[in-house]
Short mmCIF file of C-alpha atoms and ligand atoms in Angstrom, two decimals:
data_model
loop_
_atom_site.label_atom_id
_atom_site.label_comp_id
_atom_site.label_asym_id
_atom_site.label_seq_id
_atom_site.Cartn_x
_atom_site.Cartn_y
_atom_site.Cartn_z
CA MET A 1 89.28 -0.16 -19.54
CA ASP A 2 92.00 -2.46 -16.55
CA GLU A 3 94.28 -4.76 -17.23
CA SER A 4 92.55 -7.47 -16.34
CA SER A 5 88.92 -6.80 -18.85
CA MET A 6 91.57 -6.37 -21.35
CA GLN A 7 92.86 -9.94 -20.35
CA SER A 8 89.48 -11.59 -20.32
CA LEU A 9 89.02 -10.09 -23.96
CA GLN A 10 92.07 -12.00 -25.05
CA ALA A 11 91.49 -14.73 -23.27
CA ALA A 12 87.82 -15.59 -24.68
CA LEU A 13 89.47 -14.69 -28.43
CA GLU A 14 92.24 -16.92 -28.08
CA GLN A 15 89.88 -20.05 -27.00
CA ARG A 16 88.00 -18.28 -30.76
CA ARG A 17 91.34 -19.56 -32.73
CA ARG A 18 91.98 -22.25 -30.94
CA GLU A 19 89.07 -23.60 -31.96
CA GLY A 20 88.19 -22.12 -35.09
CA LEU A 21 85.33 -19.96 -34.76
CA TYR A 22 87.84 -16.48 -35.35
CA ARG A 23 86.90 -14.72 -37.94
CA GLN A 24 88.09 -12.10 -39.84
CA ARG A 25 86.94 -9.89 -42.45
CA ARG A 26 88.70 -10.53 -46.39
CA VAL A 27 89.86 -6.92 -48.05
CA THR A 28 88.28 -6.91 -51.65
CA ASP A 29 88.66 -4.64 -54.74
CA GLY A 30 87.21 -4.07 -57.65
CA ALA A 31 83.23 -4.17 -58.46
CA GLN A 32 80.71 -6.89 -56.95
CA GLY A 33 80.67 -9.96 -59.53
CA PRO A 34 82.44 -13.47 -60.01
CA GLU A 35 85.99 -12.38 -59.90
CA LEU A 36 87.14 -10.03 -57.21
CA VAL A 37 90.63 -8.62 -55.64
CA VAL A 38 90.83 -10.13 -52.63
CA ASP A 39 93.47 -9.37 -50.30
CA GLY A 40 95.39 -7.99 -53.73
CA ARG A 41 94.94 -11.55 -55.49
CA ARG A 42 92.26 -12.70 -57.93
CA MET A 43 89.95 -14.30 -57.00
CA LEU A 44 86.32 -16.57 -58.37
CA SER A 45 84.17 -15.94 -56.10
CA PHE A 46 81.11 -18.23 -55.03
CA CYS A 47 80.15 -15.80 -52.15
CA SER A 48 78.00 -13.31 -52.56
CA ASN A 49 73.98 -13.23 -52.30
CA ASP A 50 74.37 -10.64 -55.59
CA TYR A 51 72.28 -13.52 -57.08
CA LEU A 52 70.82 -12.07 -59.77
CA GLY A 53 74.42 -10.04 -61.03
CA LEU A 54 73.18 -6.84 -60.69
CA ALA A 55 75.06 -4.96 -57.66
CA ALA A 56 77.80 -3.79 -60.24
CA ASP A 57 75.21 -3.25 -62.78
CA PRO A 58 75.25 0.20 -65.03
CA ARG A 59 71.78 0.81 -65.28
CA LEU A 60 72.02 1.06 -61.25
CA GLY A 61 75.58 3.21 -61.47
CA GLU A 62 73.41 5.04 -64.07
CA ALA A 63 70.17 5.73 -61.04
CA VAL A 64 73.13 6.37 -58.68
CA ASN A 65 74.31 8.99 -60.68
CA ARG A 66 71.22 10.71 -61.54
CA GLY A 67 69.85 10.27 -57.95
CA VAL A 68 73.24 12.42 -56.42
CA ALA A 69 72.74 15.35 -59.02
CA ARG A 70 68.91 15.73 -58.05
CA TYR A 71 69.18 15.19 -53.88
CA GLY A 72 72.76 14.80 -52.57
CA VAL A 73 74.09 12.04 -51.19
CA GLY A 74 73.44 12.24 -47.48
CA SER A 75 68.99 11.97 -46.94
CA GLY A 76 70.33 14.52 -44.52
CA ALA A 77 67.60 13.10 -40.97
CA ALA A 78 65.11 10.39 -41.02
CA HIS A 79 62.35 9.67 -42.68
CA LEU A 80 59.55 11.58 -39.75
CA ILE A 81 61.65 14.16 -40.36
CA SER A 82 63.09 15.63 -43.73
CA GLY A 83 64.60 12.83 -45.34
CA HIS A 84 62.04 10.99 -46.76
CA SER A 85 62.26 11.70 -50.70
CA ALA A 86 60.18 11.29 -53.76
CA ALA A 87 62.19 9.37 -55.13
CA HIS A 88 61.50 6.86 -51.71
CA HIS A 89 58.19 7.42 -51.28
CA ALA A 90 57.89 6.54 -55.47
CA LEU A 91 59.51 3.53 -54.32
CA GLU A 92 57.79 1.95 -51.70
CA GLU A 93 54.72 2.57 -54.39
CA GLU A 94 56.71 0.50 -56.73
CA LEU A 95 57.56 -2.32 -53.96
CA ALA A 96 53.83 -2.75 -52.97
CA GLU A 97 52.80 -3.34 -56.79
CA PHE A 98 55.63 -5.84 -56.72
CA THR A 99 55.04 -8.06 -53.52
CA GLY A 100 50.75 -7.39 -54.65
CA ARG A 101 50.27 -5.79 -51.06
CA GLU A 102 48.78 -2.91 -49.77
CA ARG A 103 51.66 -1.02 -49.13
CA ALA A 104 55.25 -1.16 -47.60
CA LEU A 105 57.60 0.27 -46.08
CA LEU A 106 61.65 1.64 -46.10
CA PHE A 107 64.11 0.68 -43.53
CA SER A 108 67.60 0.72 -44.17
CA THR A 109 68.56 -2.40 -43.46
CA GLY A 110 66.91 -5.48 -42.81
CA TYR A 111 68.44 -6.97 -39.38
CA MET A 112 66.50 -2.90 -38.23
CA ALA A 113 62.97 -3.72 -40.13
CA ASN A 114 62.59 -7.00 -38.02
CA LEU A 115 63.84 -5.72 -35.21
CA GLY A 116 61.26 -3.06 -36.38
CA VAL A 117 58.48 -4.97 -36.90
CA LEU A 118 58.66 -7.37 -34.38
CA SER A 119 59.75 -4.62 -31.10
CA ALA A 120 56.82 -2.43 -32.67
CA LEU A 121 53.63 -5.34 -32.82
CA LEU A 122 54.89 -7.19 -29.40
CA GLY A 123 55.27 -6.46 -25.93
CA ARG A 124 55.26 -8.75 -23.02
CA SER A 125 51.77 -9.72 -22.90
CA ASP A 126 52.00 -11.23 -26.28
CA THR A 127 53.62 -14.70 -27.21
CA VAL A 128 56.45 -14.84 -31.18
CA LEU A 129 56.94 -18.32 -32.29
CA GLU A 130 59.97 -18.82 -34.51
CA ASP A 131 61.44 -21.43 -36.80
CA ARG A 132 65.00 -23.03 -35.52
CA LEU A 133 67.16 -21.33 -37.92
CA ASN A 134 66.11 -18.10 -38.82
CA HIS A 135 68.49 -15.44 -39.65
CA ALA A 136 69.83 -14.33 -36.35
CA SER A 137 67.32 -10.68 -36.62
CA LEU A 138 64.18 -11.93 -37.18
CA ILE A 139 65.52 -13.99 -33.54
CA ASP A 140 66.91 -11.04 -31.92
CA GLY A 141 63.70 -8.86 -32.87
CA GLY A 142 62.17 -11.90 -30.57
CA ILE A 143 64.32 -10.73 -27.48
CA LEU A 144 64.08 -7.25 -28.25
CA SER A 145 59.81 -7.88 -28.48
CA ARG A 146 60.20 -8.72 -24.76
CA ALA A 147 57.19 -11.18 -25.80
CA ARG A 148 57.21 -14.47 -24.78
CA PHE A 149 59.69 -16.69 -27.48
CA LYS A 150 59.24 -20.10 -28.38
CA ARG A 151 61.12 -21.69 -31.17
CA TYR A 152 59.91 -24.81 -32.90
CA ALA A 153 61.94 -27.26 -35.37
CA HIS A 154 63.09 -26.54 -38.69
CA ALA A 155 59.52 -26.13 -41.31
CA ASP A 156 57.55 -28.54 -38.82
CA THR A 157 54.48 -27.14 -39.21
CA ASP A 158 53.04 -29.93 -36.69
CA ALA A 159 55.44 -28.80 -33.68
CA LEU A 160 54.13 -25.00 -34.93
CA ALA A 161 50.76 -26.60 -34.53
CA GLY A 162 51.65 -27.58 -31.18
CA LEU A 163 53.06 -24.14 -29.38
CA LEU A 164 50.23 -22.29 -30.64
CA ARG A 165 47.10 -24.64 -29.26
CA GLU A 166 48.70 -23.64 -26.26
CA GLY A 167 46.42 -21.05 -26.81
CA GLU A 168 48.14 -16.84 -26.56
CA ALA A 169 46.70 -13.86 -26.52
CA ARG A 170 48.15 -11.96 -29.20
CA CYS A 171 50.29 -14.04 -31.36
CA LEU A 172 52.69 -13.56 -34.21
CA VAL A 173 54.93 -16.99 -36.17
CA ALA A 174 58.45 -15.39 -38.02
CA THR A 175 60.15 -17.61 -40.43
CA ASP A 176 63.02 -16.90 -43.20
CA GLY A 177 60.91 -17.55 -46.97
CA VAL A 178 64.92 -19.37 -47.89
CA PHE A 179 66.22 -20.38 -44.91
CA SER A 180 69.76 -18.36 -45.36
CA MET A 181 72.46 -21.26 -44.53
CA ASP A 182 70.29 -23.98 -45.42
CA GLY A 183 68.58 -22.90 -48.66
CA ASP A 184 65.27 -24.77 -48.38
CA ILE A 185 61.89 -22.94 -49.06
CA ALA A 186 59.85 -22.51 -45.94
CA PRO A 187 56.22 -24.82 -46.41
CA LEU A 188 54.72 -21.22 -46.44
CA ALA A 189 51.00 -23.32 -47.13
CA GLY A 190 51.08 -25.27 -44.09
CA LEU A 191 52.03 -22.07 -42.05
CA ALA A 192 49.50 -19.97 -43.28
CA GLU A 193 47.29 -22.51 -42.26
CA GLN A 194 48.25 -23.23 -39.02
CA CYS A 195 47.74 -19.60 -38.07
CA SER A 196 44.45 -18.91 -39.72
CA ALA A 197 43.69 -21.95 -37.44
CA HIS A 198 44.76 -20.42 -34.17
CA ASN A 199 44.22 -16.41 -35.91
CA ALA A 200 48.24 -15.99 -35.00
CA TRP A 201 50.31 -13.52 -37.88
CA LEU A 202 52.45 -15.04 -39.36
CA MET A 203 56.02 -12.51 -41.07
CA VAL A 204 58.33 -13.73 -43.81
CA ASP A 205 61.78 -12.80 -43.79
CA ASP A 206 62.12 -13.27 -47.75
CA ALA A 207 65.36 -11.44 -47.87
CA HIS A 208 66.66 -14.64 -49.98
CA GLY A 209 63.23 -14.77 -51.93
CA ILE A 210 62.63 -11.82 -53.50
CA GLY A 211 63.67 -11.15 -57.32
CA VAL A 212 64.89 -14.66 -56.82
CA VAL A 213 61.54 -17.38 -56.22
CA GLY A 214 58.13 -17.02 -57.75
CA PRO A 215 56.70 -15.24 -61.03
CA GLN A 216 59.32 -12.85 -62.15
CA GLY A 217 60.96 -13.01 -58.66
CA ARG A 218 57.93 -11.34 -56.27
CA GLY A 219 58.51 -14.01 -53.92
CA SER A 220 57.96 -17.25 -52.03
CA ILE A 221 54.55 -15.85 -50.57
CA VAL A 222 53.69 -15.45 -54.66
CA ALA A 223 55.09 -18.66 -55.64
CA ALA A 224 53.47 -20.32 -52.40
CA GLU A 225 50.06 -18.66 -54.38
CA LEU A 226 49.49 -17.14 -51.44
CA GLY A 227 48.56 -13.22 -50.68
CA GLU A 228 48.63 -10.93 -47.87
CA SER A 229 45.55 -12.81 -46.32
CA ASP A 230 47.13 -15.47 -45.26
CA VAL A 231 50.70 -13.87 -45.37
CA PRO A 232 50.35 -10.08 -43.92
CA ILE A 233 53.89 -9.18 -43.11
CA LEU A 234 56.04 -9.05 -45.71
CA MET A 235 59.98 -8.15 -44.91
CA GLY A 236 62.57 -7.89 -48.22
CA THR A 237 65.96 -6.76 -48.41
CA LEU A 238 67.17 -4.87 -51.43
CA GLY A 239 70.81 -5.73 -50.51
CA LYS A 240 70.92 -9.46 -52.37
CA ALA A 241 69.40 -10.21 -55.36
CA LEU A 242 68.05 -6.10 -56.47
CA GLY A 243 71.80 -5.73 -55.23
CA THR A 244 71.54 -2.19 -53.88
CA ALA A 245 71.16 -1.47 -50.13
CA GLY A 246 68.25 -1.14 -47.53
CA ALA A 247 64.71 -3.08 -46.79
CA PHE A 248 61.30 -3.15 -46.89
CA VAL A 249 58.64 -4.16 -44.85
CA ALA A 250 54.62 -4.68 -47.09
CA GLY A 251 51.21 -5.59 -45.71
CA PRO A 252 47.98 -4.06 -44.49
CA GLU A 253 47.64 0.20 -44.69
CA VAL A 254 47.02 -0.57 -40.47
CA LEU A 255 50.76 -2.93 -40.51
CA ILE A 256 52.35 -0.06 -42.19
CA GLU A 257 51.12 2.63 -40.12
CA THR A 258 51.62 1.29 -36.75
CA LEU A 259 55.56 0.82 -37.78
CA ILE A 260 55.08 4.39 -39.18
CA GLN A 261 54.05 5.17 -35.98
CA GLN A 262 56.12 2.97 -33.95
CA ALA A 263 59.19 1.05 -35.03
CA ARG A 264 61.77 2.75 -33.38
CA PRO A 265 64.32 1.25 -36.03
CA TYR A 266 61.97 3.16 -38.48
CA ILE A 267 62.31 6.54 -36.49
CA TYR A 268 64.97 6.94 -34.94
CA THR A 269 67.85 6.43 -38.11
CA THR A 270 68.73 8.68 -40.36
CA ALA A 271 66.99 7.50 -44.30
CA MET A 272 68.51 5.54 -46.35
CA PRO A 273 70.78 8.34 -49.61
CA ALA A 274 67.42 9.47 -51.47
CA ALA A 275 69.88 7.75 -54.64
CA ILE A 276 70.17 4.81 -53.10
CA ALA A 277 66.46 4.45 -53.55
CA GLU A 278 67.16 5.38 -56.59
CA ALA A 279 68.91 2.90 -57.86
CA THR A 280 66.70 0.03 -56.58
CA ARG A 281 63.81 1.67 -57.77
CA ALA A 282 66.42 0.63 -61.63
CA SER A 283 66.95 -2.41 -60.36
CA LEU A 284 63.00 -3.29 -59.48
CA ARG A 285 62.72 -2.96 -63.41
CA ILE A 286 65.36 -4.98 -64.30
CA VAL A 287 64.29 -7.95 -62.17
CA LEU A 288 60.25 -7.37 -63.82
CA ASP A 289 62.02 -7.64 -67.35
CA GLU A 290 65.36 -9.93 -67.65
CA GLU A 291 63.55 -13.12 -66.77
CA TRP A 292 66.60 -14.97 -68.57
CA ARG A 293 68.78 -13.82 -65.69
CA ARG A 294 66.48 -16.49 -63.73
CA GLU A 295 66.15 -19.44 -65.79
CA ARG A 296 70.40 -19.08 -66.40
CA LEU A 297 69.72 -18.88 -62.33
CA GLN A 298 68.05 -22.15 -62.79
CA GLY A 299 70.62 -23.92 -64.58
CA LEU A 300 74.21 -23.28 -63.39
CA ILE A 301 71.68 -24.31 -60.34
CA VAL A 302 71.14 -27.71 -61.73
CA ARG A 303 74.47 -28.07 -62.81
CA PHE A 304 75.99 -27.64 -59.72
CA ARG A 305 74.26 -30.33 -57.97
CA ARG A 306 74.75 -32.57 -60.64
CA GLY A 307 78.22 -32.02 -60.03
CA ALA A 308 78.33 -32.21 -56.20
CA ALA A 309 76.45 -34.98 -56.31
CA ARG A 310 78.44 -37.13 -58.72
CA ILE A 311 81.59 -36.53 -57.08
CA GLY A 312 79.77 -37.90 -53.73
CA LEU A 313 79.64 -33.87 -51.69
CA GLU A 314 76.41 -33.65 -48.74
CA LEU A 315 74.29 -31.12 -50.60
CA MET A 316 71.33 -30.08 -48.31
CA ASP A 317 67.85 -29.97 -50.18
CA SER A 318 67.68 -26.40 -51.78
CA GLU A 319 67.04 -25.84 -55.41
CA THR A 320 67.83 -21.93 -54.73
CA PRO A 321 71.50 -20.47 -55.27
CA ILE A 322 72.13 -21.68 -51.77
CA GLN A 323 73.72 -24.12 -51.86
CA PRO A 324 76.13 -25.50 -49.14
CA ILE A 325 78.30 -28.36 -48.88
CA LEU A 326 77.73 -29.87 -44.87
CA LEU A 327 80.59 -30.89 -44.11
CA GLY A 328 80.73 -31.61 -39.83
CA SER A 329 83.12 -29.35 -37.61
CA ALA A 330 84.35 -26.31 -37.79
CA GLN A 331 88.13 -27.43 -38.22
CA ARG A 332 86.89 -29.57 -41.57
CA ALA A 333 85.26 -26.46 -42.92
CA LEU A 334 87.31 -23.76 -42.47
CA GLN A 335 90.21 -26.56 -43.43
CA TRP A 336 88.44 -26.85 -46.69
CA SER A 337 87.67 -23.04 -47.59
CA ASP A 338 91.60 -22.61 -46.84
CA ARG A 339 92.06 -25.13 -49.52
CA LEU A 340 89.61 -23.43 -51.72
CA TYR A 341 91.01 -20.02 -51.12
CA ARG A 342 95.37 -21.69 -52.15
CA GLU A 343 93.92 -22.29 -55.26
CA GLY A 344 91.71 -18.74 -56.20
CA ILE A 345 88.29 -20.07 -54.88
CA LEU A 346 86.74 -17.59 -52.14
CA VAL A 347 83.59 -19.55 -50.90
CA THR A 348 83.12 -18.57 -46.85
CA ALA A 349 83.16 -21.79 -44.83
CA ILE A 350 79.76 -20.63 -42.07
CA ARG A 351 80.42 -22.07 -38.30
CA PRO A 352 78.49 -22.47 -35.21
CA PRO A 353 76.94 -20.27 -33.51
CA THR A 354 75.66 -19.03 -37.25
CA VAL A 355 74.74 -22.70 -37.71
CA PRO A 356 73.71 -26.13 -35.49
CA ASP A 357 77.39 -27.34 -33.98
CA GLY A 358 78.92 -30.00 -36.25
CA ALA A 359 76.67 -28.73 -39.01
CA ALA A 360 79.58 -26.61 -39.89
CA ARG A 361 79.47 -25.55 -44.18
CA LEU A 362 80.84 -24.59 -46.80
CA ARG A 363 78.86 -22.16 -47.91
CA VAL A 364 78.46 -21.82 -52.23
CA THR A 365 76.05 -19.28 -53.71
CA LEU A 366 75.27 -18.89 -56.92
CA SER A 367 75.37 -15.87 -59.60
CA ALA A 368 73.02 -15.45 -63.26
CA SER A 369 76.86 -13.52 -63.25
CA HIS A 370 78.67 -16.61 -63.48
CA THR A 371 79.77 -18.89 -65.95
CA VAL A 372 78.88 -22.40 -66.92
CA SER A 373 83.26 -22.27 -66.97
CA GLN A 374 83.05 -20.96 -63.40
CA VAL A 375 81.01 -23.10 -62.57
CA GLU A 376 82.73 -26.40 -63.21
CA THR A 377 85.89 -24.62 -62.62
CA LEU A 378 84.89 -24.61 -58.62
CA LEU A 379 83.45 -28.47 -59.30
CA SER A 380 86.82 -29.82 -60.35
CA VAL A 381 88.84 -27.98 -57.34
CA LEU A 382 86.16 -29.20 -54.88
CA GLU A 383 86.40 -33.06 -56.35
CA GLU A 384 90.32 -32.54 -55.63
CA THR A 385 89.67 -31.34 -52.09
CA ALA A 386 87.33 -34.27 -52.15
CA ALA A 387 90.49 -36.57 -52.67
CA GLU A 388 92.80 -34.59 -51.04
CA LEU A 389 90.83 -33.47 -47.56
CA ALA A 390 88.81 -37.12 -48.28
C1 PLP B 401 70.27 -10.86 -45.10
C2 PLP B 401 69.43 -10.64 -44.21
C3 PLP B 401 69.06 -10.29 -43.64
C4 PLP B 401 69.17 -9.20 -43.53
O1 PLP B 401 69.60 -7.61 -44.12
P1 PLP B 401 70.61 -6.41 -43.97
O2 PLP B 401 69.84 -5.50 -45.45
O3 PLP B 401 71.56 -7.71 -44.50
O4 PLP B 401 70.68 -6.39 -42.96
C5 PLP B 401 67.59 -10.06 -42.89
N1 PLP B 401 67.43 -11.92 -42.67
C6 PLP B 401 67.96 -12.92 -43.70
C7 PLP B 401 66.83 -14.02 -44.12
C8 PLP B 401 69.40 -12.73 -45.04
O5 PLP B 401 69.57 -13.22 -44.73
#
C-alpha cells in the first residue's frame, strides 16, 4: 500500500471518530455472565445475548470435555469431506425435532447460514423482499444472491403485499423473528398469509427467538402457531440463548438437500468442532427441561420495563430480553454508555449504520442469570444518568 492510500484510510478513521461512530473492542476476562472483568475491572454486564445464562453452564463444559475426549478438538474438514461426526448428525436430528421440522442442517455461524440459504435458493431472475430492519447477514445474503432486492417498511404486511403484487416468478421473503436491535417480534401470521397468497417463500431468522420465545423456547414460528408449510425456511443460531456457537437451518427435506448441494458457505468451510455440537445437545436438553429460566427472564423484563417507565426512559415496544433505550444521536448514546461504564455497568451504544440515523440507542439485554438486585442497580444508575445528562 502506498503512502497516499494509507493516508486516505487514516482520514476516514478520523472522520468516523469525529462523528462518534468509531468502534472499539473491550477485552473481557472470566466466564460469560452478569459479572465480567472488562479491561481489568469488574463490571456488571447488560449486553450479552446469553439470554438463558447457559454460556458458562458447567454441564455444557462437561459435554465439551466428553466431546473432546471422543472426537478431539478440531473437526478436521468440511461436512462433505470427513468433518460430519456422529455428534453433528445427532444434533441436527434433535434440532429438527425441537423446531418441529423435517430436517435441520448445521452451519458454522448464523452469518454464513443466511448467506448460504439466500445464495443457494436465489439467482438473477428471482426476487428477495426483506424487512428494512433485518440483520446485516440477511441483507448481505440478499446482495450475494444477485436477486432483485427490495426492502419493505418494518413489520408492515401491507407494504409487503404491495411488493408481492408486482408478481415475480420466484420470490423469497426474509425477516428476523425477533428483531435484534428493537426486540419486537415480526408479524409472522400476516407475513405467512401474504406469502401463501402470492406463492412466495417465507424465511425467518430466529437468532433471538430460539430458546427464549414460544412454548419450551421453540421459537417465534411455533409461538405464532405456524409450521413448516407456512414458513418453510427457519434459521436459528446456537451462540445466543443456547450458549454455544454455530447455527442451523431447518425445513423440508428438499430444502436441506438443496443446501447441502449448493450452499457455498456450507460446502467450503470447516465443520464446527464436534465438541461444540455435544455441548449444544446438552444445552438443548436444558432449554427443554428448565422452564424456570424463561419464567425468571420474563419477570426481569417486566421489572425492568416498569422501572424504566417510571424514570421516563424511552423504551421500544418489546416483550423480549432485548430492551433498547432510544437516545437519538450517536454522540448522546455514547455519552450515556460512557457514563454507565464509569459506574461499572456495561451496556453498548448501538449506532448507525447498525440502526438508522437518529435512532442510536443503548441496547440493554437481560438474562435469566441476572438477579433482581442487579436489575435494580442498573435502573438506579440509569436514573442518575437521565438526571445528569437530560
Ligand atoms: C447474531 C445474529 C446472526 C448471526 O449469527 P452468528 O452465529 O453470530 O453469526 C444472524 N441473524 C441475527 C438476527 C442475529 O442476531
